[in-house]
Amino acid sequence: MELNKYSKTITLDPTQPAAQAMFYGIGLTDEDLHKAQVGIVSMGYDGNTCNMHLNGLAADIKKVFGKII
């Protein structure tokens, strides 16, 4: 099973050097670029009371994944 089926479009495609440079810039290695990549984002906005908790939730999830990886 190919885990990086979709992320390899950015991480391994030689026509995407700028994207790969950004990954190297945040400390990823060549070995990391061959792994599946998962993005964690938040569409939270502090001015919207219905969604203002989302940024904190995203930060908590990022901490958990940081410990796993």
Coordinates of N, CA and C in Angstrom, one line a residue:
M1 N 0.8 -1.2 0.0 CA 0.0 0.0 0.0 C 0.9 1.2 0.0
E2 N 0.6 2.1 -0.9 CA 1.4 3.4 -1.1 C 0.8 4.5 -0.2
L3 N 1.4 4.8 0.9 CA 0.9 5.8 1.9 C 1.0 7.2 1.4
N4 N 2.0 7.5 0.5 CA 2.2 8.8 0.0 C 1.6 9.0 -1.4
K5 N 0.5 8.3 -1.7 CA -0.1 8.4 -3.0 C -0.4 9.8 -3.4
Y6 N -0.9 10.6 -2.5 CA -1.2 12.0 -2.9 C -0.1 13.0 -2.5
S7 N 0.5 12.8 -1.4 CA 1.5 13.8 -1.0 C 2.8 13.8 -1.8
K8 N 3.0 12.7 -2.5 CA 4.2 12.6 -3.3 C 4.1 13.6 -4.5
T9 N 2.9 14.0 -4.9 CA 2.8 15.0 -5.9 C 3.6 16.3 -5.6
I10 N 3.7 16.6 -4.3 CA 4.4 17.8 -3.9 C 5.8 17.4 -3.4
T11 N 5.9 16.3 -2.7 CA 7.2 16.0 -2.0 C 8.2 15.4 -2.9
L12 N 7.8 14.7 -4.0 CA 8.8 14.0 -4.8 C 8.8 14.4 -6.2
D13 N 7.9 15.2 -6.7 CA 7.8 15.6 -8.1 C 8.9 16.6 -8.4
P14 N 9.8 16.3 -9.3 CA 10.9 17.2 -9.6 C 10.5 18.6 -10.2
T15 N 9.2 18.7 -10.6 CA 8.7 20.0 -11.1 C 8.2 20.9 -9.9
Q16 N 8.3 20.5 -8.7 CA 7.9 21.2 -7.5 C 9.0 21.6 -6.6
P17 N 10.1 22.1 -7.1 CA 11.3 22.4 -6.2 C 11.0 23.4 -5.1
A18 N 10.1 24.4 -5.4 CA 9.8 25.4 -4.4 C 9.1 24.8 -3.2
A19 N 8.1 23.9 -3.5 CA 7.4 23.2 -2.4 C 8.4 22.4 -1.5
Q20 N 9.3 21.7 -2.2 CA 10.2 20.8 -1.5 C 11.2 21.7 -0.7
A21 N 11.6 22.9 -1.2 CA 12.4 23.8 -0.5 C 11.8 24.2 0.8
M22 N 10.5 24.5 0.8 CA 9.8 24.9 2.0 C 9.8 23.7 3.0
F23 N 9.7 22.5 2.6 CA 9.7 21.4 3.5 C 11.1 21.2 4.1
Y24 N 12.2 21.4 3.3 CA 13.5 21.4 3.9 C 13.7 22.5 4.8
G25 N 13.1 23.7 4.5 CA 13.2 24.8 5.4 C 12.6 24.7 6.8
I26 N 11.6 23.8 6.9 CA 11.1 23.5 8.2 C 11.7 22.3 8.9
G27 N 12.8 21.8 8.3 CA 13.5 20.7 8.9 C 13.3 19.3 8.5
L28 N 12.4 19.1 7.4 CA 12.2 17.8 6.9 C 13.4 17.3 6.2
T29 N 13.6 16.0 6.1 CA 14.8 15.4 5.5 C 14.3 14.7 4.2
D30 N 15.2 14.2 3.4 CA 14.8 13.4 2.2 C 14.0 12.2 2.6
E31 N 14.3 11.6 3.7 CA 13.6 10.4 4.2 C 12.1 10.8 4.5
D32 N 12.0 12.0 5.2 CA 10.7 12.5 5.5 C 9.8 12.7 4.3
L33 N 10.4 13.2 3.2 CA 9.7 13.5 2.0 C 9.1 12.3 1.3
H34 N 9.7 11.1 1.6 CA 9.2 9.8 1.1 C 8.0 9.3 1.9
K35 N 7.7 9.9 3.0 CA 6.6 9.5 3.9 C 5.3 10.2 3.5
A36 N 4.2 9.7 3.9 CA 2.9 10.4 3.7 C 2.9 11.7 4.5
Q37 N 2.4 12.7 4.0 CA 2.3 14.0 4.7 C 0.8 14.3 5.1
V38 N 0.6 14.7 6.3 CA -0.7 15.0 6.7 C -0.7 16.5 7.2
G39 N -1.6 17.3 6.7 CA -1.7 18.7 7.1 C -2.8 18.9 8.1
I40 N -2.5 19.7 9.1 CA -3.5 20.0 10.2 C -3.7 21.5 10.1
V41 N -4.9 21.9 9.8 CA -5.2 23.3 9.6 C -6.4 23.7 10.4
S42 N -6.5 25.0 10.7 CA -7.7 25.5 11.4 C -8.3 26.6 10.6
M43 N -9.6 26.6 10.4 CA -10.3 27.7 9.8 C -10.9 28.6 10.8
G44 N -10.4 28.5 12.1 CA -10.9 29.3 13.2 C -10.7 30.8 13.0
Y45 N -11.6 31.5 13.6 CA -11.5 33.0 13.5 C -11.9 33.5 14.9
D46 N -11.1 34.3 15.5 CA -11.4 34.7 16.9 C -12.6 35.7 16.9
G47 N -13.0 36.3 15.8 CA -14.1 37.2 15.8 C -15.4 36.5 15.6
N48 N -15.4 35.2 15.5 CA -16.7 34.4 15.3 C -16.9 33.5 16.5
T49 N -17.8 33.8 17.4 CA -18.0 33.1 18.6 C -18.3 31.6 18.4
C50 N -18.8 31.2 17.2 CA -19.1 29.8 17.0 C -17.9 29.0 16.7
N51 N -16.8 29.7 16.2 CA -15.6 28.9 15.8 C -14.3 29.4 16.5
M52 N -14.4 30.3 17.5 CA -13.2 30.8 18.0 C -12.4 29.8 18.8
H53 N -13.0 28.6 19.1 CA -12.3 27.6 19.8 C -11.4 26.7 18.9
L54 N -11.6 26.9 17.6 CA -10.9 26.0 16.6 C -9.4 26.1 16.6
N55 N -8.9 27.3 16.7 CA -7.4 27.5 16.7 C -6.8 26.8 17.9
G56 N -7.4 26.9 19.1 CA -6.9 26.1 20.2 C -7.0 24.6 20.0
L57 N -8.0 24.2 19.4 CA -8.2 22.7 19.1 C -7.1 22.3 18.2
A58 N -6.9 23.1 17.1 CA -5.8 22.7 16.2 C -4.4 22.7 16.8
A59 N -4.2 23.6 17.7 CA -2.9 23.6 18.5 C -2.7 22.3 19.3
D60 N -3.8 21.9 20.0 CA -3.8 20.7 20.8 C -3.5 19.5 19.9
I61 N -4.2 19.4 18.7 CA -4.0 18.3 17.8 C -2.5 18.3 17.3
K62 N -2.0 19.4 17.0 CA -0.6 19.5 16.5 C 0.4 19.0 17.6
K63 N 0.1 19.3 18.9 CA 1.0 18.8 20.0 C 0.9 17.3 20.0
V64 N -0.3 16.7 19.9 CA -0.4 15.3 19.9 C 0.4 14.6 18.8
F65 N 0.2 15.1 17.6 CA 0.9 14.5 16.4 C 2.4 14.7 16.5
G66 N 2.8 15.8 17.1 CA 4.2 16.1 17.3 C 4.9 15.0 18.2
K67 N 4.1 14.5 19.2 CA 4.6 13.5 20.1 C 4.6 12.1 19.4
I68 N 3.7 11.9 18.5 CA 3.6 10.6 17.8 C 4.7 10.5 16.8
I69 N 5.0 11.5 16.0 CA 5.9 11.5 14.9 C 7.3 11.6 15.4

